[in-house]
């Protein structure tokens, strides 16, 4: 029988046993509920070995693609190393450059000691030497040792004001990640894509659109960037250039002051979204509303990818 | 004799029904307020668990789970009329998907069996 490795412990699977059964048998108190591959309480991450396909049924393609599986329906046919869905490994990085993208959005470039192996659209958590930590989306493609983040600098935000102010090139920061399930998966190059974000939700979307184009996506790609007014927009020139080079990519800035609320802009422009894939990024309330808007327009729930930026208890 | 769950098509039937059903729930003025501000992905997973159970599938929920899971909604006024609306929308979803009336009746009966626990009685 195959072996399951969990937290350094090797457990031989018994016939017909699931990963959940085996872990409970050796005393690992793994959370679970339905035991039928439905509720996703027992979601685990395979770090070595492949979980059988049946244990990934019903998961979003982005989760399955990263090796996530459901322990209660997983009967491995090969050795498997698994862990709880975690925040990812820690890497040492150095600040190499920073520049303003708009009045409030700072571009921060970090150099990594090792490649981060992220997918465009994921995020990471930065730790300052004193332990202060914040999560930021990665705007750069996974093509080098330089990671680019978009940091919204907010009043009284300790990390963001430090980054904008006294943090100098050469400063070391620990990066934990990558994490997040909002990224492009190849396999349906003709599918229409709808990317919607507010504020620095543009960072993951800017990565995702370039990733999709780079992987030869041929279907229409629409990107909506919502902001209160012109001052909230950034990367306008870069996105317009990208649209000029790729006629099937359309960039649509949506200003609350000019165009009205973003959900209504989408409803008017895209009333029917059956068969589309969506990516939604930004503040949690608006992400929740936008996801429901896409869903009610007919987009399948499994096609809706999102990462909401959850603010920390003390503003960052 | 295949089980109800097998006759309906098992987990593939759950996958097919969940979006149709949850869309109806979200736009129904009688019950949509109970789903405001709730993360959609989490809700979809819960709806799949509910459908699996209502389809006679392998879901190990106890009456206690049902009580605990709905207590906060009962506090917000969840009552028989809302329960009726959900059962109605479930039936309408299955009709739309071409499920035979006698199977829909069996699904409705399973859903009905949870009424007292869901409403905390």
Short mmCIF file of C-alpha atoms in Angstrom, two decimals:
data_model
loop_
_atom_site.label_atom_id
_atom_site.label_comp_id
_atom_site.label_asym_id
_atom_site.label_seq_id
_atom_site.Cartn_x
_atom_site.Cartn_y
_atom_site.Cartn_z
CA UNK A 1 0.00 0.00 0.00
CA UNK A 2 1.17 3.56 -0.63
CA UNK A 3 2.56 5.70 2.18
CA UNK A 4 1.13 8.99 3.32
CA UNK A 5 3.60 11.51 4.73
CA UNK A 6 2.15 14.08 7.11
CA UNK A 7 4.22 16.51 9.14
CA UNK A 8 7.25 14.21 8.85
CA UNK A 9 5.29 11.11 9.90
CA UNK A 10 5.00 8.18 7.45
CA UNK A 11 1.69 6.33 7.59
CA UNK A 12 1.04 3.22 5.52
CA UNK A 13 -2.41 3.40 3.98
CA UNK A 14 -4.73 0.45 4.68
CA UNK A 15 -6.88 -1.03 1.90
CA UNK A 16 -9.99 1.09 1.07
CA UNK A 17 -8.90 3.71 3.61
CA UNK A 18 -9.11 7.41 2.71
CA UNK A 19 -6.48 10.00 3.66
CA UNK A 20 -8.96 11.37 6.20
CA UNK A 21 -9.44 7.88 7.73
CA UNK A 22 -5.67 7.36 7.94
CA UNK A 23 -5.02 10.73 9.58
CA UNK A 24 -7.82 10.27 12.12
CA UNK A 25 -6.51 6.74 12.82
CA UNK A 26 -3.08 8.07 13.81
CA UNK A 27 -4.58 10.87 15.88
CA UNK A 28 -4.38 13.89 13.56
CA UNK A 29 -7.49 15.95 14.37
CA UNK A 30 -8.22 16.99 10.78
CA UNK A 31 -11.39 19.07 10.43
CA UNK A 32 -14.05 17.36 8.34
CA UNK A 33 -17.81 17.22 7.99
CA UNK A 34 -19.64 15.53 5.11
CA UNK A 35 -17.14 12.72 4.41
CA UNK A 36 -18.52 12.69 0.87
CA UNK A 37 -16.25 15.07 -1.05
CA UNK A 38 -18.75 17.88 -0.93
CA UNK A 39 -18.31 20.35 1.91
CA UNK A 40 -14.55 20.91 1.39
CA UNK A 41 -13.86 21.09 5.15
CA UNK A 42 -10.99 18.60 4.76
CA UNK A 43 -9.21 20.36 1.87
CA UNK A 44 -5.49 19.45 1.82
CA UNK A 45 -2.51 20.31 -0.33
CA UNK A 46 -0.35 17.59 -1.92
CA UNK A 47 3.27 18.73 -1.87
CA UNK A 48 4.69 15.49 -3.32
CA UNK A 49 2.92 12.83 -5.35
CA UNK A 50 -0.33 13.32 -7.24
CA UNK A 51 -3.70 13.05 -5.56
CA UNK A 52 -6.08 10.86 -7.62
CA UNK A 53 -8.43 12.82 -9.88
CA UNK A 54 -11.51 11.62 -8.04
CA UNK A 55 -10.36 13.48 -4.94
CA UNK A 56 -10.38 16.76 -6.89
CA UNK A 57 -13.92 16.49 -8.31
CA UNK A 58 -15.87 19.68 -7.71
CA UNK A 59 -12.76 21.76 -6.92
CA UNK A 60 -12.05 24.85 -8.96
CA UNK A 61 -9.47 24.17 -11.69
CA UNK A 62 -7.07 26.62 -10.02
CA UNK A 63 -7.16 24.60 -6.79
CA UNK A 64 -6.83 21.24 -8.55
CA UNK A 65 -3.96 22.63 -10.62
CA UNK A 66 -2.02 23.45 -7.46
CA UNK A 67 -2.45 19.93 -6.05
CA UNK A 68 -5.31 20.54 -3.64
CA UNK A 69 -7.60 17.59 -2.91
CA UNK A 70 -10.32 16.42 -0.52
CA UNK A 71 -8.99 14.02 2.12
CA UNK A 72 -12.34 12.28 2.74
CA UNK A 73 -12.54 10.88 -0.80
CA UNK A 74 -8.81 10.46 -1.47
CA UNK A 75 -7.57 6.86 -1.79
CA UNK A 76 -4.01 7.40 -3.06
CA UNK A 77 -2.56 5.00 -5.64
CA UNK A 78 0.98 6.28 -5.01
CA UNK A 79 2.97 7.75 -2.12
CA UNK A 80 1.63 11.15 -1.15
CA UNK A 81 2.96 13.98 1.02
CA UNK A 82 0.21 16.29 2.22
CA UNK A 83 -0.22 19.34 4.41
CA UNK A 84 -2.92 21.76 5.47
CA UNK A 85 -3.52 24.57 2.96
CA UNK A 86 -0.91 26.94 4.29
CA UNK A 87 0.53 30.35 3.64
CA UNK A 88 3.50 29.01 1.69
CA UNK A 89 7.26 29.08 2.20
CA UNK A 90 9.28 32.06 3.41
CA UNK A 91 11.88 33.70 1.19
CA UNK A 92 14.32 36.52 1.90
CA UNK A 93 13.91 39.50 -0.43
CA UNK A 94 15.56 42.90 -0.80
CA UNK A 95 13.88 46.13 -1.79
CA UNK A 96 15.45 47.23 -5.10
CA UNK A 97 13.21 50.04 -6.36
CA UNK A 98 10.04 51.95 -5.70
CA UNK A 99 8.05 54.47 -7.72
CA UNK A 100 4.60 56.07 -7.63
CA UNK A 101 1.99 54.70 -10.04
CA UNK A 102 -0.64 57.18 -8.89
CA UNK A 103 -1.16 59.56 -5.97
CA UNK A 104 -1.75 56.62 -3.61
CA UNK A 105 -0.36 53.52 -5.31
CA UNK A 106 3.31 52.68 -4.91
CA UNK A 107 5.14 50.19 -7.12
CA UNK A 108 7.60 48.19 -5.01
CA UNK A 109 10.20 45.95 -6.65
CA UNK A 110 11.80 43.19 -4.57
CA UNK A 111 14.68 40.93 -5.50
CA UNK A 112 14.40 37.32 -4.30
CA UNK A 113 17.21 34.95 -3.35
CA UNK A 114 15.28 32.09 -4.94
CA UNK A 115 12.55 32.15 -7.58
CA UNK A 116 9.13 32.46 -5.98
CA UNK A 117 7.37 30.12 -8.47
CA UNK A 118 4.21 32.17 -8.30
CA UNK A 119 1.42 32.41 -10.82
CA UNK A 120 0.49 35.85 -12.07
CA UNK A 121 -2.41 37.01 -9.89
CA UNK A 122 -1.30 35.43 -6.60
CA UNK A 123 -0.25 37.43 -3.55
CA UNK A 124 2.40 37.24 -0.87
CA UNK A 125 2.77 38.43 2.68
CA UNK A 126 5.67 40.76 3.53
CA UNK A 127 7.27 40.71 6.99
CA UNK A 128 9.32 43.66 8.19
CA UNK A 129 12.23 42.82 10.50
CA UNK A 130 10.13 43.73 13.57
CA UNK A 131 7.40 41.27 12.54
CA UNK A 132 4.91 43.74 11.07
CA UNK A 133 3.24 41.97 8.13
CA UNK A 134 0.86 42.80 5.27
CA UNK A 135 -0.32 40.95 2.17
CA UNK A 136 0.14 42.42 -1.30
CA UNK A 137 -0.75 41.23 -4.80
CA UNK A 138 2.00 40.39 -7.24
CA UNK A 139 1.76 42.30 -10.50
CA UNK A 140 4.84 40.80 -12.18
CA UNK A 141 4.98 37.68 -14.30
CA UNK A 142 6.91 34.70 -12.91
CA UNK A 143 9.84 35.29 -15.24
CA UNK A 144 12.72 36.34 -13.02
CA UNK A 145 14.03 37.09 -9.57
CA UNK A 146 12.30 40.49 -9.36
CA UNK A 147 8.83 40.62 -7.81
CA UNK A 148 6.71 43.69 -8.34
CA UNK A 149 3.97 44.66 -5.87
CA UNK A 150 1.35 47.41 -5.96
CA UNK A 151 0.99 48.94 -2.50
CA UNK A 152 -1.90 51.24 -1.71
CA UNK A 153 -0.56 53.82 0.70
CA UNK A 154 -3.30 54.64 3.16
CA UNK A 155 -3.42 57.21 5.97
CA UNK A 156 -1.92 55.76 9.17
CA UNK A 157 -0.99 52.56 7.32
CA UNK A 158 2.16 51.46 9.12
CA UNK A 159 3.64 49.19 6.49
CA UNK A 160 2.55 51.18 3.45
CA UNK A 161 3.82 54.51 4.83
CA UNK A 162 7.09 52.91 5.86
CA UNK A 163 7.52 51.46 2.35
CA UNK A 164 6.69 54.83 0.78
CA UNK A 165 8.90 56.73 3.19
CA UNK A 166 11.99 55.53 5.00
CA UNK A 167 12.40 52.02 3.53
CA UNK A 168 15.53 52.21 1.38
CA UNK A 169 16.83 50.05 -1.43
CA UNK A 170 18.72 47.14 0.13
CA UNK A 171 16.28 46.75 3.03
CA UNK A 172 15.57 43.08 3.72
CA UNK A 173 12.01 41.83 3.92
CA UNK A 174 10.79 38.28 4.37
CA UNK A 175 8.17 37.26 1.83
CA UNK A 176 5.79 34.42 2.59
CA UNK A 177 3.88 32.81 -0.26
CA UNK A 178 2.79 32.75 -2.95
CA UNK A 179 -0.86 32.20 -2.03
CA UNK A 180 -4.20 32.75 -3.69
CA UNK A 181 -6.32 31.00 -6.29
CA UNK A 182 -7.04 33.82 -8.68
CA UNK A 183 -4.90 33.11 -11.74
CA UNK A 184 -5.12 32.05 -15.38
CA UNK A 185 -5.28 28.33 -16.20
CA UNK A 186 -4.61 27.36 -19.82
CA UNK A 187 -6.84 24.84 -21.57
CA UNK A 188 -9.69 26.91 -23.04
CA UNK A 189 -7.94 29.49 -25.26
CA UNK A 190 -11.14 30.68 -26.95
CA UNK A 191 -13.18 31.30 -23.80
CA UNK A 192 -14.15 34.94 -23.24
CA UNK A 193 -12.55 36.37 -20.09
CA UNK A 194 -13.86 39.17 -17.87
CA UNK A 195 -11.39 40.76 -15.44
CA UNK A 196 -12.84 43.19 -12.91
CA UNK A 197 -11.08 45.00 -10.12
CA UNK A 198 -11.08 48.12 -7.98
CA UNK A 199 -8.12 50.00 -6.52
CA UNK A 200 -4.96 47.88 -6.35
CA UNK A 201 -7.11 44.92 -7.42
CA UNK A 202 -5.60 45.96 -10.74
CA UNK A 203 -2.26 44.42 -9.71
CA UNK A 204 -3.30 40.75 -9.97
CA UNK A 205 -5.44 41.51 -13.03
CA UNK A 206 -2.49 43.18 -14.78
CA UNK A 207 -0.51 39.99 -14.16
CA UNK A 208 -3.36 37.72 -15.24
CA UNK A 209 -4.05 39.52 -18.52
CA UNK A 210 -0.38 39.45 -19.56
CA UNK A 211 -0.14 35.80 -18.51
CA UNK A 212 -3.23 34.89 -20.59
CA UNK A 213 -1.94 36.81 -23.64
CA UNK A 214 1.51 35.26 -23.20
CA UNK A 215 -0.01 31.77 -23.11
CA UNK A 216 -1.76 32.45 -26.42
CA UNK A 217 -5.30 33.12 -25.25
CA UNK A 218 -7.31 33.97 -28.39
CA UNK A 219 -10.80 34.64 -26.97
CA UNK A 220 -11.93 38.16 -26.07
CA UNK A 221 -10.48 39.57 -22.84
CA UNK A 222 -12.17 42.52 -21.10
CA UNK A 223 -10.55 44.33 -18.19
CA UNK A 224 -12.59 46.78 -16.09
CA UNK A 225 -10.75 48.91 -13.55
CA UNK A 226 -13.11 50.67 -11.19
CA UNK A 227 -12.12 53.87 -9.38
CA UNK A 228 -13.86 56.83 -7.77
CA UNK A 229 -12.39 59.27 -10.30
CA UNK A 230 -9.43 59.75 -12.69
CA UNK A 231 -6.96 59.97 -9.79
CA UNK A 232 -7.74 56.37 -8.83
CA UNK A 233 -6.62 55.00 -12.20
CA UNK A 234 -3.08 53.86 -12.90
CA UNK A 235 -1.19 51.88 -15.56
CA UNK A 236 -3.56 53.56 -18.04
CA UNK A 237 -0.85 54.08 -20.65
CA UNK A 238 0.50 50.51 -20.29
CA UNK A 239 -2.98 48.99 -20.59
CA UNK A 240 -3.89 51.13 -23.60
CA UNK A 241 -0.67 50.05 -25.29
CA UNK A 242 -1.39 46.42 -24.50
CA UNK A 243 -4.87 46.82 -26.01
CA UNK A 244 -3.38 48.43 -29.13
CA UNK A 245 -1.04 45.45 -29.59
CA UNK A 246 -3.77 42.84 -28.92
CA UNK A 247 -7.08 43.71 -30.64
CA UNK A 248 -8.95 41.02 -28.68
CA UNK A 249 -8.00 42.72 -25.39
CA UNK A 250 -10.18 45.65 -24.27
CA UNK A 251 -9.34 47.95 -21.38
CA UNK A 252 -12.22 49.83 -19.78
CA UNK A 253 -11.60 52.24 -16.91
CA UNK A 254 -14.89 52.71 -15.01
CA UNK A 255 -15.18 55.87 -12.94
CA UNK A 256 -17.89 56.05 -10.30
CA UNK A 257 -18.12 59.81 -10.84
CA UNK A 258 -18.63 59.44 -14.61
CA UNK A 259 -20.01 55.94 -15.31
CA UNK A 260 -21.89 55.03 -12.12
CA UNK A 261 -21.42 51.94 -9.94
CA UNK A 262 -19.27 49.19 -11.44
CA UNK A 263 -21.88 46.39 -11.05
CA UNK A 264 -24.32 48.44 -13.14
CA UNK A 265 -21.66 49.21 -15.75
CA UNK A 266 -21.07 45.47 -16.09
CA UNK A 267 -24.76 44.64 -16.20
CA UNK A 268 -25.28 47.07 -19.09
CA UNK A 269 -22.20 45.98 -21.04
CA UNK A 270 -22.32 42.21 -20.32
CA UNK A 271 -25.87 41.13 -19.47
CA UNK A 272 -25.19 37.50 -20.47
CA UNK A 273 -22.03 35.77 -19.26
CA UNK A 274 -22.82 32.06 -19.69
CA UNK A 275 -19.64 30.35 -20.89
CA UNK A 276 -17.33 33.15 -19.70
CA UNK A 277 -14.58 32.97 -17.10
CA UNK A 278 -14.22 35.75 -14.54
CA UNK A 279 -11.49 37.20 -12.30
CA UNK A 280 -12.54 39.60 -9.54
CA UNK A 281 -10.10 41.45 -7.25
CA UNK A 282 -10.30 44.30 -4.77
CA UNK A 283 -11.96 45.21 -1.49
CA UNK A 284 -14.10 42.41 0.00
CA UNK A 285 -17.52 44.08 -0.13
CA UNK A 286 -17.24 45.05 -3.77
CA UNK A 287 -15.73 41.67 -4.70
CA UNK A 288 -18.72 39.92 -3.11
CA UNK A 289 -21.18 42.12 -5.01
CA UNK A 290 -19.31 41.76 -8.31
CA UNK A 291 -19.08 37.96 -8.03
CA UNK A 292 -22.83 37.75 -7.51
CA UNK A 293 -23.35 40.09 -10.48
CA UNK A 294 -21.28 37.79 -12.73
CA UNK A 295 -23.01 34.71 -11.37
CA UNK A 296 -26.51 36.12 -11.89
CA UNK A 297 -25.55 37.04 -15.46
CA UNK A 298 -25.03 33.33 -16.05
CA UNK A 299 -21.34 32.75 -15.35
CA UNK A 300 -20.80 29.31 -13.79
CA UNK A 301 -19.71 29.48 -10.14
CA UNK A 302 -16.64 27.35 -10.83
CA UNK A 303 -15.52 29.86 -13.47
CA UNK A 304 -15.49 32.79 -11.04
CA UNK A 305 -12.01 33.34 -9.58
CA UNK A 306 -11.43 35.93 -6.90
CA UNK A 307 -9.20 37.18 -4.17
CA UNK A 308 -10.65 39.73 -1.81
CA UNK A 309 -8.16 41.99 -0.05
CA UNK A 310 -8.97 41.47 3.58
CA UNK A 311 -7.88 44.53 5.54
CA UNK A 312 -5.86 43.90 8.68
CA UNK A 313 -7.18 44.89 12.10
CA UNK A 314 -4.72 47.76 12.26
CA UNK A 315 -4.68 49.51 8.89
CA UNK A 316 -1.74 48.70 6.71
CA UNK B 1 -32.76 -1.11 -7.56
CA UNK B 2 -30.68 2.05 -7.96
CA UNK B 3 -30.86 4.56 -5.12
CA UNK B 4 -32.48 7.96 -5.54
CA UNK B 5 -28.99 9.51 -5.65
CA UNK B 6 -27.97 7.15 -8.46
CA UNK B 7 -31.19 7.76 -10.39
CA UNK B 8 -30.61 11.51 -10.24
CA UNK B 9 -27.03 11.13 -11.52
CA UNK B 10 -24.95 11.38 -8.33
CA UNK B 11 -22.37 14.10 -7.85
CA UNK B 12 -22.68 15.19 -11.51
CA UNK B 13 -26.33 16.01 -10.81
CA UNK B 14 -25.29 18.06 -7.78
CA UNK B 15 -22.77 19.97 -9.93
CA UNK B 16 -25.44 20.60 -12.58
CA UNK B 17 -28.10 21.70 -10.12
CA UNK B 18 -26.14 23.89 -7.72
CA UNK B 19 -25.76 26.98 -9.94
CA UNK B 20 -29.35 26.81 -11.21
CA UNK B 21 -30.67 26.47 -7.66
CA UNK B 22 -28.44 29.10 -6.05
CA UNK B 23 -29.23 31.66 -8.77
CA UNK B 24 -32.92 31.24 -8.00
CA UNK B 25 -32.22 31.65 -4.27
CA UNK B 26 -30.21 34.85 -4.77
CA UNK B 27 -32.87 36.62 -6.83
CA UNK B 28 -35.85 35.53 -4.72
CA UNK B 29 -37.03 38.51 -2.67
CA UNK B 30 -38.51 36.23 -0.02
CA UNK B 31 -35.16 34.74 1.02
CA UNK B 32 -32.28 36.57 -0.69
CA UNK B 33 -31.62 38.78 2.36
CA UNK B 34 -30.40 35.74 4.31
CA UNK B 35 -27.52 35.49 1.83
CA UNK B 36 -26.39 39.13 1.80
CA UNK B 37 -22.72 39.60 2.59
CA UNK B 38 -22.05 35.86 2.56
CA UNK B 39 -19.04 34.72 0.57
CA UNK B 40 -20.31 33.04 -2.58
CA UNK B 41 -17.70 30.28 -2.76
CA UNK B 42 -18.45 29.21 0.80
CA UNK B 43 -22.18 29.29 0.03
CA UNK B 44 -21.79 27.20 -3.12
CA UNK B 45 -19.95 24.53 -1.10
CA UNK B 46 -22.77 24.54 1.47
CA UNK B 47 -25.44 24.36 -1.23
CA UNK B 48 -23.66 21.34 -2.73
CA UNK B 49 -23.72 19.63 0.66
CA UNK B 50 -27.42 20.44 1.01
CA UNK B 51 -28.26 19.14 -2.48
CA UNK B 52 -26.22 15.97 -1.91
CA UNK B 53 -28.26 15.28 1.19
CA UNK B 54 -31.60 16.16 -0.44
CA UNK B 55 -30.71 13.89 -3.39
CA UNK B 56 -30.32 10.99 -0.96
CA UNK B 57 -26.55 11.02 -1.37
CA UNK B 58 -23.73 10.26 1.04
CA UNK B 59 -23.79 13.29 3.33
CA UNK B 60 -23.44 12.64 7.01
CA UNK B 61 -25.32 15.54 8.53
CA UNK B 62 -27.08 15.13 11.84
CA UNK B 63 -30.09 17.02 13.11
CA UNK B 64 -27.73 18.79 15.51
CA UNK B 65 -25.60 20.02 12.57
CA UNK B 66 -28.74 21.40 10.93
CA UNK B 67 -29.75 23.20 14.13
CA UNK B 68 -26.32 24.69 14.72
CA UNK B 69 -25.90 25.72 11.08
CA UNK B 70 -29.18 27.66 10.95
CA UNK B 71 -29.50 29.04 14.48
CA UNK B 72 -28.13 32.48 13.46
CA UNK B 73 -30.73 32.65 10.65
CA UNK B 74 -33.58 31.65 12.97
CA UNK B 75 -32.51 34.58 15.16
CA UNK B 76 -32.89 36.81 12.09
CA UNK B 77 -36.44 35.60 11.50
CA UNK B 78 -36.09 32.41 9.44
CA UNK B 79 -39.50 30.69 9.48
CA UNK B 80 -41.76 28.23 7.65
CA UNK B 81 -42.45 30.61 4.77
CA UNK B 82 -38.72 30.81 3.98
CA UNK B 83 -38.33 27.05 4.27
CA UNK B 84 -41.27 26.61 1.87
CA UNK B 85 -39.65 29.02 -0.58
CA UNK B 86 -36.40 27.01 -0.61
CA UNK B 87 -38.23 23.73 -1.21
CA UNK B 88 -40.22 25.40 -4.00
CA UNK B 89 -37.05 26.73 -5.69
CA UNK B 90 -35.41 23.32 -5.36
CA UNK B 91 -38.37 21.74 -7.16
CA UNK B 92 -38.36 24.43 -9.85
CA UNK B 93 -34.61 23.92 -10.43
CA UNK B 94 -35.01 20.19 -10.89
CA UNK B 95 -38.00 20.67 -13.20
CA UNK B 96 -35.88 23.04 -15.28
CA UNK B 97 -33.18 20.36 -15.47
CA UNK B 98 -35.70 17.80 -16.72
CA UNK B 99 -35.89 15.61 -13.61
CA UNK B 100 -38.97 13.34 -13.45
CA UNK B 101 -41.77 14.51 -11.11
CA UNK B 102 -41.70 11.37 -8.92
CA UNK B 103 -37.97 11.87 -8.24
CA UNK B 104 -38.57 15.54 -7.42
CA UNK B 105 -41.24 14.47 -4.94
CA UNK B 106 -38.73 12.18 -3.22
CA UNK B 107 -36.16 15.01 -3.04
CA UNK B 108 -38.79 17.35 -1.59
CA UNK B 109 -39.68 14.73 1.03
CA UNK B 110 -36.03 14.46 2.17
CA UNK B 111 -35.75 18.25 2.35
CA UNK B 112 -39.03 18.35 4.28
CA UNK B 113 -37.62 15.91 6.86
CA UNK B 114 -35.12 18.58 7.99
CA UNK B 115 -37.73 21.31 8.61
CA UNK B 116 -37.94 21.04 12.40
CA UNK B 117 -34.15 20.97 12.82
CA UNK B 118 -33.50 23.84 10.38
CA UNK B 119 -36.12 26.00 12.10
CA UNK B 120 -34.83 25.01 15.55
CA UNK B 121 -38.04 23.45 16.85
#
